[in-house]
N, CA, C and O atoms as a DFTB+ gen file, in Angstrom:
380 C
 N C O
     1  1      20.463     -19.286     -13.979
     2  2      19.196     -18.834     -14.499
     3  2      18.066     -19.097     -13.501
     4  3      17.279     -18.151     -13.473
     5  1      17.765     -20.057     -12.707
     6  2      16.913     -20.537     -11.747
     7  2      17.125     -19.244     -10.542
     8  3      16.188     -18.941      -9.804
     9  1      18.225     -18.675     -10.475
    10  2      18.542     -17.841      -9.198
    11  2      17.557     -16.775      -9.558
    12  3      16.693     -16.276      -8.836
    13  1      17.927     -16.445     -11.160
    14  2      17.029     -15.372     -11.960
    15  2      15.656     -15.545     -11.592
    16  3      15.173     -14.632     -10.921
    17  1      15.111     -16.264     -11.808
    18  2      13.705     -16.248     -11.892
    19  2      13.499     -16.405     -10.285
    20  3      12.783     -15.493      -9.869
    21  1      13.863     -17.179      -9.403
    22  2      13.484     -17.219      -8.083
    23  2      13.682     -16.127      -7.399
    24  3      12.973     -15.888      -6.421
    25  1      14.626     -15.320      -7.774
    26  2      15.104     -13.655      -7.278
    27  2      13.758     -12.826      -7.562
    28  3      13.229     -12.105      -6.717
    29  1      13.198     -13.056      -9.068
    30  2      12.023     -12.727      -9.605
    31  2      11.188     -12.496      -8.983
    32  3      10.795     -11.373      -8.668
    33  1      10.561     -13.967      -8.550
    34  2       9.542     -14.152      -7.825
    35  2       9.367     -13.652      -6.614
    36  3       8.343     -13.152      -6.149
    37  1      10.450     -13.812      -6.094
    38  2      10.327     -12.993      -4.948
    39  2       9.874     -11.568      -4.786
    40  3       8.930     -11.102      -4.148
    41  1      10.666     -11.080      -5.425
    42  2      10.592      -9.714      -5.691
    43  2       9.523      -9.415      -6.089
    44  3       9.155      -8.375      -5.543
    45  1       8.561      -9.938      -7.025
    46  2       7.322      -9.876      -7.007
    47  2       6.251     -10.303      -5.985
    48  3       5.119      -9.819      -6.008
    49  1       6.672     -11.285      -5.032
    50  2       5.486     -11.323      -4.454
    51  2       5.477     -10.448      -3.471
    52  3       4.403      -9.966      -3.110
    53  1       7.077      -9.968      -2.664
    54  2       7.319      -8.781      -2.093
    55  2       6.643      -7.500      -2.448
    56  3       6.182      -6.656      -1.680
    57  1       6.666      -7.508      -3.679
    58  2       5.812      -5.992      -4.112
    59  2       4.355      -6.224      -4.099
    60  3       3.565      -5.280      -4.105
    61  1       4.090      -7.099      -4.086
    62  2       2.656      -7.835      -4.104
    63  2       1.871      -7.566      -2.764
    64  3       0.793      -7.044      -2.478
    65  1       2.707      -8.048      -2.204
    66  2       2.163      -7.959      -0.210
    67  2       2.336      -6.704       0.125
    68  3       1.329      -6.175       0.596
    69  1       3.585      -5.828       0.013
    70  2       4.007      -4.462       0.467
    71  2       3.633      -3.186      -0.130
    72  3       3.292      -2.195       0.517
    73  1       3.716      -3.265      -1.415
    74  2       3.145      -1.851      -1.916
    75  2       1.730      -1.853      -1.470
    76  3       1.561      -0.942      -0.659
    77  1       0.324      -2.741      -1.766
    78  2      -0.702      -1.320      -1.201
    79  2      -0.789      -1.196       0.438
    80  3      -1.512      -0.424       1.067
    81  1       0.081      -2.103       0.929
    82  2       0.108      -1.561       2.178
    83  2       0.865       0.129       2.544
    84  3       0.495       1.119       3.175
    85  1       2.178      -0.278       1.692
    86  2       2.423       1.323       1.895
    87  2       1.585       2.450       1.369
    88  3       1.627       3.474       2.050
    89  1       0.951       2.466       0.466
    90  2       0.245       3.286      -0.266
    91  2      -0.808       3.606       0.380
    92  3      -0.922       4.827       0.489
    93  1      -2.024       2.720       1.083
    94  2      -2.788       2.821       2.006
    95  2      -2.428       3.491       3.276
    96  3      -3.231       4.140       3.946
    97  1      -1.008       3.278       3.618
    98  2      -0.551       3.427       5.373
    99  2      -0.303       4.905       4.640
   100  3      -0.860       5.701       5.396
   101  1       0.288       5.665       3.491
   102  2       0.335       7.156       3.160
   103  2      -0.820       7.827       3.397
   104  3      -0.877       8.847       4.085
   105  1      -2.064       7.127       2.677
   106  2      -2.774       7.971       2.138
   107  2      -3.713       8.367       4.016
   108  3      -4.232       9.435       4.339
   109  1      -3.663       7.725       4.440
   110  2      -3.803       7.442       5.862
   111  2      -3.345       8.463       7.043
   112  3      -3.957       9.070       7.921
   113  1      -2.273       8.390       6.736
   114  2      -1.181       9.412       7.710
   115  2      -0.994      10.933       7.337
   116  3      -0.411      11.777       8.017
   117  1      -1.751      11.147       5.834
   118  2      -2.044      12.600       5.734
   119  2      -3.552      12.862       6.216
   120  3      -3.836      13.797       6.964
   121  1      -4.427      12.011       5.751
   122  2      -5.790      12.227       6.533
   123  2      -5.513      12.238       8.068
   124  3      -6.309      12.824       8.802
   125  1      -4.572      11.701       8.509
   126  2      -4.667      11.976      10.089
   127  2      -3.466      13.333      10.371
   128  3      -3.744      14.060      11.325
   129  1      -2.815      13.503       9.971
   130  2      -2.328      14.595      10.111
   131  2      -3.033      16.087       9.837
   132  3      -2.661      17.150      10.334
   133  1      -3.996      15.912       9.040
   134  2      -4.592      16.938       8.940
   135  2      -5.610      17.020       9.598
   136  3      -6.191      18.097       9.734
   137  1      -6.037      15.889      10.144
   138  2      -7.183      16.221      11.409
   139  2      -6.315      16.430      12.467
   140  3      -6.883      17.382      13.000
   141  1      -5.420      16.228      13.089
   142  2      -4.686      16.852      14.314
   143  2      -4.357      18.231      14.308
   144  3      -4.254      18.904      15.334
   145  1      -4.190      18.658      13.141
   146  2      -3.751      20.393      12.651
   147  2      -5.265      20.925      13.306
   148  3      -5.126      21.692      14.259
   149  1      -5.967      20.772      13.113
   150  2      -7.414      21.471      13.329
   151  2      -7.889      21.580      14.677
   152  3      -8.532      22.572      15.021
   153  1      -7.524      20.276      15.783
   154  2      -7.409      20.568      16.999
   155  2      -7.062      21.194      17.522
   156  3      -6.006      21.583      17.023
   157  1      -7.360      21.849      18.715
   158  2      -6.580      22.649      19.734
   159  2      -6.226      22.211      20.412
   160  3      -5.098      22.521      20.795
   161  1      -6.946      21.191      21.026
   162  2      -6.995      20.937      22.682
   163  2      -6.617      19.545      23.314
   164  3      -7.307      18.535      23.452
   165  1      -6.080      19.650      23.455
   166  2      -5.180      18.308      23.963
   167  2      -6.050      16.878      24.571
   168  3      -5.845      15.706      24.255
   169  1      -7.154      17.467      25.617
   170  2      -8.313      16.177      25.507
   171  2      -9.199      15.873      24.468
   172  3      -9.848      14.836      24.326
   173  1      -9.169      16.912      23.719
   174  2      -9.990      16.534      21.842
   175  2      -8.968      15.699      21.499
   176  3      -9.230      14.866      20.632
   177  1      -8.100      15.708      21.864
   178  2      -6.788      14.719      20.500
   179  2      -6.815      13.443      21.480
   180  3      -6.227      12.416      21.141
   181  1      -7.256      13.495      22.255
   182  2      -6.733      11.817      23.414
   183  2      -8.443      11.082      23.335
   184  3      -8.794      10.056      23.919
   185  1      -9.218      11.875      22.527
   186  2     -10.428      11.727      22.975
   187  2     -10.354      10.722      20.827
   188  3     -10.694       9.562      20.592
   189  1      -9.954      11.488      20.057
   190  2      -9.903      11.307      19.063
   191  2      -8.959       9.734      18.832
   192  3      -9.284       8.762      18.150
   193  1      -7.931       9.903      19.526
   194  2      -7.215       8.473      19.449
   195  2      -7.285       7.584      19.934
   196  3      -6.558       6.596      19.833
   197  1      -8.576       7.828      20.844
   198  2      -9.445       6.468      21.942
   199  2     -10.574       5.939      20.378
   200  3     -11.143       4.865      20.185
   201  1     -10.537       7.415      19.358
   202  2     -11.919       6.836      18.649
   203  2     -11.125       5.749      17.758
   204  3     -11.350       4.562      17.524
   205  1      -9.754       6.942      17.220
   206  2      -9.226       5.632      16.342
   207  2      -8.930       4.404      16.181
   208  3      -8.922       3.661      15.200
   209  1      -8.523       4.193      17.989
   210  2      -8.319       2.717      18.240
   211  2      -9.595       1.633      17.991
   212  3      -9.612       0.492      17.529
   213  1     -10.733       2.588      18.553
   214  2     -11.606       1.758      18.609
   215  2     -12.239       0.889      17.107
   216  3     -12.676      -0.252      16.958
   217  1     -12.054       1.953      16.221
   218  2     -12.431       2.266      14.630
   219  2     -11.245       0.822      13.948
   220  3     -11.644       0.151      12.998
   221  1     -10.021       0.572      14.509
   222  2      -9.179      -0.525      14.400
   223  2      -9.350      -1.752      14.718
   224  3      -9.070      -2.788      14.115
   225  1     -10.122      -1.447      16.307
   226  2     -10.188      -3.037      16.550
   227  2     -10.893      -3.603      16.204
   228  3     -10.895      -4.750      16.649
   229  1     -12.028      -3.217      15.143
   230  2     -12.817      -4.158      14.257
   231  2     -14.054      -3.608      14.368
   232  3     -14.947      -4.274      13.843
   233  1     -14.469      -2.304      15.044
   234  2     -16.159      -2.222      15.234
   235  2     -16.179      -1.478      13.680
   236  3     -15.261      -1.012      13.005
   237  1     -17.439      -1.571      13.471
   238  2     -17.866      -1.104      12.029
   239  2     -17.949       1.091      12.216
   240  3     -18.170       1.701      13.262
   241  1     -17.707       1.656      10.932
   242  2     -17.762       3.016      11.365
   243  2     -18.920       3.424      10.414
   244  3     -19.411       2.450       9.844
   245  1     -19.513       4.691      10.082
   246  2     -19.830       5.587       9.270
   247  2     -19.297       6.054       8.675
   248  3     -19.828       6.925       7.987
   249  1     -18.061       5.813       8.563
   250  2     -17.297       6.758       7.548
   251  2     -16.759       5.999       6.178
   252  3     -16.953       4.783       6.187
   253  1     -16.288       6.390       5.322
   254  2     -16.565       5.374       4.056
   255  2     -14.534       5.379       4.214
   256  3     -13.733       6.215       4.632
   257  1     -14.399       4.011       3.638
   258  2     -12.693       3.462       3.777
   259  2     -11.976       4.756       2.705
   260  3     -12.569       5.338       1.797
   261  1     -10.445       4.979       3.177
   262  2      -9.853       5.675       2.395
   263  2      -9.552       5.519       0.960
   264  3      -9.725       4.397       0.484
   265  1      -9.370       5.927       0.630
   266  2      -9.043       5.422      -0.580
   267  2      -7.383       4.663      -1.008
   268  3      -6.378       5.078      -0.430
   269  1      -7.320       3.909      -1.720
   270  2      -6.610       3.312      -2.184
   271  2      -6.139       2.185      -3.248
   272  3      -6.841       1.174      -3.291
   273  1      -5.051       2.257      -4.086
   274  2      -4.766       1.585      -5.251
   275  2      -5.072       2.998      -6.278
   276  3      -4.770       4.166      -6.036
   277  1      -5.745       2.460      -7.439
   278  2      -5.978       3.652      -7.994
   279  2      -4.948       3.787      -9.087
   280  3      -4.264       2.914      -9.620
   281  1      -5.014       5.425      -9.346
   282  2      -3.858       5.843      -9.946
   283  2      -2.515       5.374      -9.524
   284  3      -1.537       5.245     -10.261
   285  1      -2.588       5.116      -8.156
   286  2      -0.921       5.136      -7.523
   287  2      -0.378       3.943      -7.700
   288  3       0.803       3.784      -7.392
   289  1      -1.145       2.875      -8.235
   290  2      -0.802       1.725      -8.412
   291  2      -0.151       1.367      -9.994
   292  3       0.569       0.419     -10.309
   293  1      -0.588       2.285     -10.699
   294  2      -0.684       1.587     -12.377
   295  2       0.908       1.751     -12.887
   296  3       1.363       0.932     -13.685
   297  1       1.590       2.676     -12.464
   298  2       3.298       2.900     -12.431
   299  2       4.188       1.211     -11.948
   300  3       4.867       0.533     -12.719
   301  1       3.906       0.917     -10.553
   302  2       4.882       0.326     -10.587
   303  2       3.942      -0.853     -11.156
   304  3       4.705      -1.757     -11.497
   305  1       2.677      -1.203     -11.388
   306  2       1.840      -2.555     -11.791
   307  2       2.767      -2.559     -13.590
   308  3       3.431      -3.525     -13.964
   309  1       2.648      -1.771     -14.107
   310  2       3.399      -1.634     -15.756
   311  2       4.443      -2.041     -15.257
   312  3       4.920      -2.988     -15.883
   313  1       5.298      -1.564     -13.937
   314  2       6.767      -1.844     -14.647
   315  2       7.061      -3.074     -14.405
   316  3       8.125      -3.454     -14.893
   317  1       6.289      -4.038     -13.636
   318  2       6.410      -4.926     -13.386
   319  2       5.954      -6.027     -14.342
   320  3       6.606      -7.053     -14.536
   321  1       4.569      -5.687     -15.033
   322  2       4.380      -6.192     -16.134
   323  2       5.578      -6.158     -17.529
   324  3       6.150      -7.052     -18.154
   325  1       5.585      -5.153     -17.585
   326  2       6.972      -5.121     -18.624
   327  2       8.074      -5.812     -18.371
   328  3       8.682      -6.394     -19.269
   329  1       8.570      -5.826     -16.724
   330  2       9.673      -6.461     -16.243
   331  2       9.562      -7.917     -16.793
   332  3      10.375      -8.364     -17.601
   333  1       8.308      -8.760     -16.216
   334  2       8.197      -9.698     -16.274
   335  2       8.399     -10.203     -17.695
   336  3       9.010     -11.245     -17.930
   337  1       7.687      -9.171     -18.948
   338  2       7.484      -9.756     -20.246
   339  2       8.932     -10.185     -20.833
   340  3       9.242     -11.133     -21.554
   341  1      10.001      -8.750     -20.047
   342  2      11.026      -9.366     -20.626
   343  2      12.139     -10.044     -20.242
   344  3      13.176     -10.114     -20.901
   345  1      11.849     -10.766     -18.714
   346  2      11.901     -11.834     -18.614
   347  2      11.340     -12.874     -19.109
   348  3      11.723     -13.898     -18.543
   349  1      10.981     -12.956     -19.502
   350  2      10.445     -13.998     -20.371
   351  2      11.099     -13.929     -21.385
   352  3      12.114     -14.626     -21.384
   353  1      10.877     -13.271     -22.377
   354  2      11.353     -13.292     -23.707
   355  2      12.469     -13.829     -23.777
   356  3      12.889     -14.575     -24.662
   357  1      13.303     -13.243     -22.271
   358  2      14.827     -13.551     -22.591
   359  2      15.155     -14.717     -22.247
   360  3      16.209     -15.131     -22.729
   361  1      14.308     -15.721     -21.225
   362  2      14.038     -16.945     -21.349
   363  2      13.928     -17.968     -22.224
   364  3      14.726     -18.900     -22.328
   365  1      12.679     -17.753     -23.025
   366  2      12.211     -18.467     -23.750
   367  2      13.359     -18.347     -25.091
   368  3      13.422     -19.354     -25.795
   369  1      14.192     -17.257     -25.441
   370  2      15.004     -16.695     -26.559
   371  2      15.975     -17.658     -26.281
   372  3      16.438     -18.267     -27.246
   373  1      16.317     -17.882     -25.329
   374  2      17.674     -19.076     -25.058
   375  2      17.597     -20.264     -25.169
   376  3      18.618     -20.948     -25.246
   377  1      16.416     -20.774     -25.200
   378  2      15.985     -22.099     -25.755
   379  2      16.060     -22.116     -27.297
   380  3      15.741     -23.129     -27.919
């Protein structure tokens, strides 16, 4: 039972750290894919990924942060809530 719950935890804090990173790194990689579609020109795109870097290494931008969490979050946040409840139950039921 201890394996149970420590398997648990894990697994939760794994989803904890990793999902809005993936969700963020998506929503991300279509906004940049669709600004490369619009380019033509090959020093616009080297000129554009000198901006992005720069926009990374910490200077502040004008542009407002992507979006993220949201809707895309509330699916696996429930199932995890539910997961957890019934872990529990089935815990506490064996006592």
């Amino acid at each position: 039972m201890k394996r149970v719950i420590l398997l648990a935890t894990v697994a939760f804090v794994a989803m904890l750290v990793l999902a809005p990173m993936a969700m963020a790194q998506d929503t991300t990689m279509m906004m940049e894919s669709s600004m490369m579609e619009s380019s033509m020109m090959e020093d616009s795109m080297m000129v554009e990924d000198s901006m992005m870097m720069e926009e990374t290494s910490g200077q502040m931008s004008d542009d407002d942060l992507p979006t993220s969490g949201g809707p895309a979050i509330l699916l696996p946040a429930a199932a995890l809530l539910v997961g957890s409840g019934i872990l529990t139950y089935a815990i506490l039921r064996r006592r």
